[in-house]
Short mmCIF file of C-alpha atoms in Angstrom, two decimals:
data_model
loop_
_atom_site.label_atom_id
_atom_site.label_comp_id
_atom_site.label_asym_id
_atom_site.label_seq_id
_atom_site.Cartn_x
_atom_site.Cartn_y
_atom_site.Cartn_z
CA MET G 776 0.39 0.51 0.39
CA ILE G 777 1.60 3.28 -0.93
CA GLU G 778 1.66 5.15 2.07
CA ALA G 779 2.01 9.09 2.50
CA LYS G 780 3.18 11.89 5.34
CA GLU G 781 0.74 13.45 7.41
CA SER G 782 1.61 17.60 6.78
CA ASP G 783 -0.27 20.51 8.02
CA ASP G 784 -1.66 20.76 4.83
CA ILE G 785 -4.48 18.60 4.10
CA ILE G 786 -4.65 19.96 0.07
CA VAL G 787 -2.28 21.78 -1.89
CA ALA G 788 -3.02 22.61 -5.54
CA THR G 789 -0.09 24.42 -7.76
CA ASN G 790 -0.44 25.95 -11.20
CA LEU G 791 -4.11 24.25 -11.10
CA VAL G 792 -5.42 24.77 -15.05
CA LYS G 793 -8.73 23.55 -17.09
CA LYS G 794 -9.45 25.07 -20.36
CA TYR G 795 -13.16 24.51 -21.50
CA GLY G 796 -12.30 25.32 -25.49
CA GLU G 797 -10.47 28.35 -25.25
CA LYS G 798 -12.21 29.91 -22.57
CA TYR G 799 -10.08 29.08 -18.98
CA ALA G 800 -12.09 28.06 -16.43
CA LEU G 801 -8.93 28.16 -13.48
CA ASP G 802 -5.80 30.27 -14.73
CA GLY G 803 -2.75 28.29 -12.92
CA ILE G 804 -4.25 28.42 -9.18
CA ASP G 805 -2.19 27.94 -5.90
CA LEU G 806 -3.72 26.67 -2.86
CA ARG G 807 -2.42 25.19 0.52
CA ILE G 808 -5.60 24.22 2.95
CA LYS G 809 -4.61 23.06 6.66
CA ARG G 810 -6.03 20.15 8.51
CA GLY G 811 -8.93 20.94 10.23
CA GLU G 812 -9.64 24.00 9.27
CA ILE G 813 -13.15 25.54 7.76
CA PHE G 814 -12.19 27.13 4.42
CA GLY G 815 -14.23 28.89 2.58
CA PHE G 816 -14.60 30.03 -1.28
CA LEU G 817 -16.25 32.62 -2.59
CA GLY G 818 -16.80 34.07 -5.96
CA PRO G 819 -19.54 35.05 -8.56
CA ASN G 820 -21.20 33.00 -10.64
CA GLY G 821 -18.45 31.38 -13.44
CA ALA G 822 -15.59 31.96 -11.40
CA GLY G 823 -13.96 28.67 -11.50
CA LYS G 824 -15.35 27.47 -7.53
CA THR G 825 -17.62 24.27 -8.76
CA THR G 826 -14.35 23.60 -11.10
CA THR G 827 -12.42 23.93 -8.30
CA VAL G 828 -14.14 21.48 -5.93
CA ARG G 829 -14.57 19.30 -9.01
CA ILE G 830 -10.91 19.02 -9.69
CA LEU G 831 -9.91 18.62 -5.98
CA SER G 832 -12.66 15.70 -5.18
CA THR G 833 -11.27 13.40 -8.57
CA LEU G 834 -14.50 14.30 -10.50
CA THR G 835 -13.22 16.11 -13.45
CA ASP G 836 -9.75 15.74 -14.89
CA TYR G 837 -7.48 19.10 -15.25
CA ASP G 838 -4.83 20.18 -18.04
CA LYS G 839 -1.58 21.04 -15.69
CA GLY G 840 -0.19 21.70 -12.65
CA SER G 841 -0.74 19.50 -9.69
CA ALA G 842 -2.84 18.30 -6.37
CA SER G 843 -3.27 16.08 -3.51
CA ILE G 844 -5.23 14.99 -0.99
CA ASP G 845 -4.08 14.08 2.57
CA GLY G 846 -0.32 13.18 0.83
CA PHE G 847 -1.35 10.94 -1.94
CA ASP G 848 -1.53 12.62 -5.70
CA ILE G 849 -4.46 12.47 -7.38
CA LYS G 850 -3.60 11.61 -10.43
CA LYS G 851 -1.15 9.08 -9.62
CA CYS G 852 -3.37 7.57 -6.32
CA PRO G 853 -7.09 8.57 -6.98
CA THR G 854 -8.06 5.48 -4.75
CA GLU G 855 -6.04 6.43 -1.50
CA ALA G 856 -7.65 10.00 -2.38
CA LYS G 857 -10.79 9.31 -2.88
CA VAL G 858 -11.20 7.01 0.16
CA ARG G 859 -10.05 10.47 2.17
CA ILE G 860 -12.89 13.09 0.61
CA GLY G 861 -17.14 13.38 0.92
CA VAL G 862 -18.39 15.45 -1.18
CA ILE G 863 -21.31 17.71 -1.37
CA GLN G 864 -22.40 18.88 -4.62
CA GLN G 865 -25.31 21.34 -5.12
CA SER G 866 -27.63 18.18 -6.15
CA ILE G 867 -28.42 16.13 -3.85
CA SER G 868 -27.61 12.31 -4.67
CA LEU G 869 -30.03 10.73 -2.43
CA ASP G 870 -32.27 8.54 -3.28
CA LYS G 871 -35.89 9.88 -2.79
CA ASP G 872 -37.89 6.61 -2.63
CA LEU G 873 -35.34 4.90 0.33
CA THR G 874 -36.00 5.92 4.08
CA VAL G 875 -32.77 7.69 5.58
CA TRP G 876 -31.21 4.71 7.40
CA GLU G 877 -31.37 2.35 3.80
CA ASN G 878 -29.64 5.53 2.10
CA MET G 879 -26.88 5.21 5.13
CA ASN G 880 -26.06 1.68 4.32
CA HIS G 881 -26.28 1.81 0.82
CA ARG G 882 -23.08 4.80 0.74
CA ALA G 883 -21.55 2.45 3.40
CA LEU G 884 -21.97 -0.60 1.38
CA MET G 885 -20.19 1.50 -1.61
CA TYR G 886 -17.82 1.85 0.59
CA GLN G 887 -17.07 -2.03 1.17
CA MET G 888 -17.50 -1.82 4.85
CA THR G 889 -18.60 -5.00 6.67
CA LYS G 890 -21.80 -5.02 8.12
CA LYS G 891 -20.64 -4.91 11.83
CA GLU G 892 -18.25 -1.26 10.49
CA ARG G 893 -21.91 -0.59 8.86
CA VAL G 894 -24.34 -0.73 11.90
CA SER G 895 -21.46 0.43 13.77
CA ARG G 896 -20.73 3.81 12.58
CA ILE G 897 -24.52 4.86 11.31
CA GLU G 898 -25.15 4.21 15.22
CA GLU G 899 -22.50 7.20 15.66
CA LEU G 900 -24.22 9.18 13.24
CA THR G 901 -27.49 8.97 14.83
CA GLU G 902 -26.70 9.24 18.33
CA TYR G 903 -24.11 12.38 17.42
CA PHE G 904 -26.48 14.36 14.84
CA SER G 905 -30.06 13.68 16.41
CA LEU G 906 -31.21 11.27 13.89
CA SER G 907 -33.24 8.60 15.33
CA GLU G 908 -36.47 10.08 14.10
CA TYR G 909 -36.16 10.51 10.83
CA LEU G 910 -34.08 6.70 10.42
CA ASP G 911 -37.27 5.08 9.36
CA ARG G 912 -38.22 8.31 6.94
CA LYS G 913 -37.94 8.51 3.30
CA ILE G 914 -36.10 11.27 1.47
CA ASP G 915 -39.05 12.11 0.22
CA SER G 916 -41.04 13.37 3.30
CA LEU G 917 -37.89 15.55 4.10
CA SER G 918 -37.73 18.91 4.32
CA GLY G 919 -34.64 20.88 2.24
CA GLY G 920 -33.27 21.70 4.89
CA TRP G 921 -32.87 18.24 6.29
CA LYS G 922 -32.00 16.89 2.84
CA LYS G 923 -29.48 18.66 2.57
CA ARG G 924 -28.47 17.63 6.66
CA VAL G 925 -29.00 13.68 5.74
CA ALA G 926 -26.45 14.35 2.50
CA ILE G 927 -23.62 15.27 4.48
CA VAL G 928 -24.08 12.80 7.24
CA CYS G 929 -24.71 10.17 4.38
CA THR G 930 -21.26 11.48 3.33
CA MET G 931 -19.57 11.46 6.34
CA VAL G 932 -20.12 7.24 6.91
CA HIS G 933 -16.91 5.93 5.96
CA SER G 934 -15.53 9.34 7.89
CA PRO G 935 -13.09 11.22 5.25
CA THR G 936 -10.65 13.64 6.69
CA ILE G 937 -12.32 16.33 4.50
CA VAL G 938 -16.15 16.91 3.22
CA PHE G 939 -16.41 19.19 -0.16
CA LEU G 940 -19.74 21.40 -0.07
CA ASP G 941 -20.37 22.96 -2.79
CA GLU G 942 -23.03 25.83 -2.20
CA PRO G 943 -24.59 23.55 0.63
CA THR G 944 -27.60 26.70 2.04
CA VAL G 945 -28.64 27.47 -1.45
CA GLY G 946 -32.41 27.85 -1.22
CA LEU G 947 -32.75 27.27 2.09
CA ASP G 948 -34.75 29.67 4.76
CA ILE G 949 -32.23 31.28 7.35
CA LYS G 950 -33.49 28.92 9.84
CA ALA G 951 -32.08 25.83 7.70
CA ARG G 952 -29.00 27.70 6.77
CA ARG G 953 -28.19 27.87 10.30
CA LEU G 954 -28.60 24.23 11.21
CA LEU G 955 -26.49 23.45 8.74
CA TRP G 956 -24.27 25.68 9.74
CA ASP G 957 -24.35 24.15 13.38
CA LEU G 958 -24.00 20.76 11.48
CA ILE G 959 -20.46 22.16 9.75
CA ARG G 960 -19.56 23.01 13.47
CA LEU G 961 -19.77 19.51 14.57
CA LEU G 962 -18.01 17.79 11.69
CA ASN G 963 -15.27 20.31 12.15
CA LYS G 964 -14.92 20.11 15.51
CA LYS G 965 -14.59 16.47 15.63
CA GLY G 966 -11.76 16.82 13.36
CA THR G 967 -13.07 17.24 9.92
CA THR G 968 -11.42 19.68 7.17
CA VAL G 969 -14.31 21.14 5.32
CA PHE G 970 -13.91 23.36 1.83
CA LEU G 971 -17.01 25.48 1.58
CA THR G 972 -18.02 27.36 -1.41
CA THR G 973 -20.46 29.72 -1.09
CA HIS G 974 -22.68 32.68 -1.92
CA TYR G 975 -23.66 33.81 1.39
CA ILE G 976 -21.15 36.71 3.00
CA GLU G 977 -22.30 36.31 6.63
CA GLU G 978 -21.76 32.17 5.95
CA ALA G 979 -18.44 32.47 5.27
CA GLU G 980 -17.89 35.17 8.13
CA ASN G 981 -19.59 32.70 10.55
CA LEU G 982 -17.94 29.58 9.24
CA CYS G 983 -14.54 30.29 7.90
CA ASP G 984 -11.23 30.16 9.49
CA ARG G 985 -9.84 31.68 6.03
CA VAL G 986 -11.05 32.61 2.80
CA GLY G 987 -10.08 32.80 -0.61
CA ILE G 988 -11.77 35.06 -3.31
CA ILE G 989 -11.47 33.74 -7.12
CA ASP G 990 -12.01 35.71 -9.70
CA GLU G 991 -12.02 34.53 -13.57
CA GLY G 992 -10.51 31.18 -12.86
CA GLU G 993 -7.64 33.58 -11.15
CA ILE G 994 -7.33 33.50 -6.86
CA ILE G 995 -7.51 37.28 -6.07
CA ALA G 996 -7.22 37.19 -2.12
CA LEU G 997 -6.61 34.89 0.13
CA GLY G 998 -7.00 34.92 4.19
CA THR G 999 -8.76 35.15 7.52
CA PRO G 1000 -12.13 36.95 6.79
CA GLU G 1001 -10.83 40.07 9.32
CA LYS G 1002 -7.57 40.48 7.68
CA LEU G 1003 -9.16 40.79 4.16
CA SER G 1004 -11.95 43.20 5.69
CA SER G 1005 -8.94 45.18 6.67
CA ASP G 1006 -6.81 45.47 3.91
CA VAL G 1007 -9.93 47.33 2.04
CA GLY G 1008 -10.27 49.44 5.20
CA LYS G 1009 -11.20 48.95 8.56
CA PHE G 1010 -14.21 51.21 8.78
CA THR G 1011 -16.10 52.77 5.71
CA VAL G 1012 -18.35 55.20 5.20
CA GLU G 1013 -21.22 54.41 3.53
CA TYR G 1014 -23.19 57.74 1.32
CA THR G 1015 -26.76 57.10 0.15
CA ASN G 1016 -27.53 60.57 -1.78
CA ALA G 1017 -31.00 62.00 -3.12
CA GLU G 1018 -31.21 60.48 -6.10
CA GLY G 1019 -30.36 56.67 -3.81
CA GLN G 1020 -26.82 56.18 -5.33
CA THR G 1021 -24.53 54.68 -3.28
CA THR G 1022 -20.84 55.65 -3.12
CA TYR G 1023 -18.41 53.64 0.01
CA GLU G 1024 -15.06 55.00 1.16
CA TYR G 1025 -12.33 52.78 3.19
CA PHE G 1026 -10.41 54.48 6.04
CA GLN G 1027 -7.39 52.52 8.17
CA ASP G 1028 -8.25 54.80 11.42
CA MET G 1029 -12.05 56.54 12.94
CA GLU G 1030 -10.95 60.06 13.00
CA SER G 1031 -10.24 59.60 9.45
CA ALA G 1032 -14.02 57.78 8.30
CA SER G 1033 -15.46 60.60 10.91
CA VAL G 1034 -13.38 63.45 8.89
CA SER G 1035 -14.78 62.01 5.84
CA ALA G 1036 -18.68 61.50 7.06
CA SER G 1037 -18.88 65.00 8.10
CA LYS G 1038 -17.82 66.40 4.71
CA PHE G 1039 -20.69 65.04 2.61
CA PRO G 1040 -23.83 67.23 1.74
CA SER G 1041 -27.77 66.16 2.90
CA GLY G 1042 -28.33 62.33 2.57
CA GLU G 1043 -28.09 59.47 4.41
CA VAL G 1044 -24.51 58.69 6.56
CA LEU G 1045 -23.14 55.40 7.75
CA MET G 1046 -20.35 54.79 9.02
CA ARG G 1047 -19.77 51.25 9.94
CA LYS G 1048 -16.76 48.08 9.91
CA THR G 1049 -15.63 47.13 6.81
CA ASN G 1050 -16.81 43.62 6.03
CA LEU G 1051 -16.00 40.90 3.43
CA GLU G 1052 -18.49 41.93 1.43
CA ASP G 1053 -16.97 45.01 1.08
CA CYS G 1054 -13.77 42.99 0.25
CA PHE G 1055 -15.20 41.43 -2.66
CA VAL G 1056 -17.05 44.01 -3.85
CA GLU G 1057 -13.72 45.66 -3.92
CA LEU G 1058 -11.68 43.35 -5.55
CA THR G 1059 -13.99 41.66 -8.60
CA GLY G 1060 -16.32 44.52 -9.05
CA LYS G 1061 -19.13 42.42 -8.72
CA LYS G 1062 -21.89 41.77 -5.96
CA VAL G 1063 -22.07 37.62 -4.27
CA GLY G 1064 -23.38 35.36 -7.20
CA GLY G 1065 -23.54 37.89 -9.78
#
């Protein structure tokens, strides 16, 4: 069996390139994801988020560069890489005609787990994620939030070291979204590394240890949410004029921001701390998801 040395970086991607025809989906990106962190990937539609997830999770080939999962090169050692990965795509891949338990058991069978291993793991997940009352319910009877929750739990049956979540909370209401945030935190608390793509700025700010911003196939910023925001400016002056047009100015200290705010003519002026959305819009010139 091929062995790999454990390092602080569980995902390493170097100069990854992916083209569709003449268009670059990824144009030489470099990424290092630390073991045990929640990493958020932000970008406008078509920026390359899903392509990155598909490549790193071995679902899509790439044209140039290299990538490894937990020390295993995904081209040279794909089997070793795959058993360490769990993937939740935007569309939920559960059998709607089966119960929650049957979906979990079926997923375990796919990973050739013995009956003893299956029973033990399903019991463990059921208890940890409070699924007892849902085990006999068919997937089609569950709400959107619970379907996503069950999809994540099914992905954890084989105890992956890293889970890829591609926009997991799209289409969910606020309550369901926040319940799913709790589930993601639980996964991470048990040592699972989480790679999360999202359109929701507050999701990245609340969950992620670090965030990468990708635009037109290139990573244009990388760091903690706090660091990325403060790089733009610690304080924002937001001015909306009588015509409803809003402008934003950024400052590193409150005194400079206060002076600027006092100079605006009649209209609505707001002085606040800079957030990750400000950083995103300044860097990409776009709204998240647009």
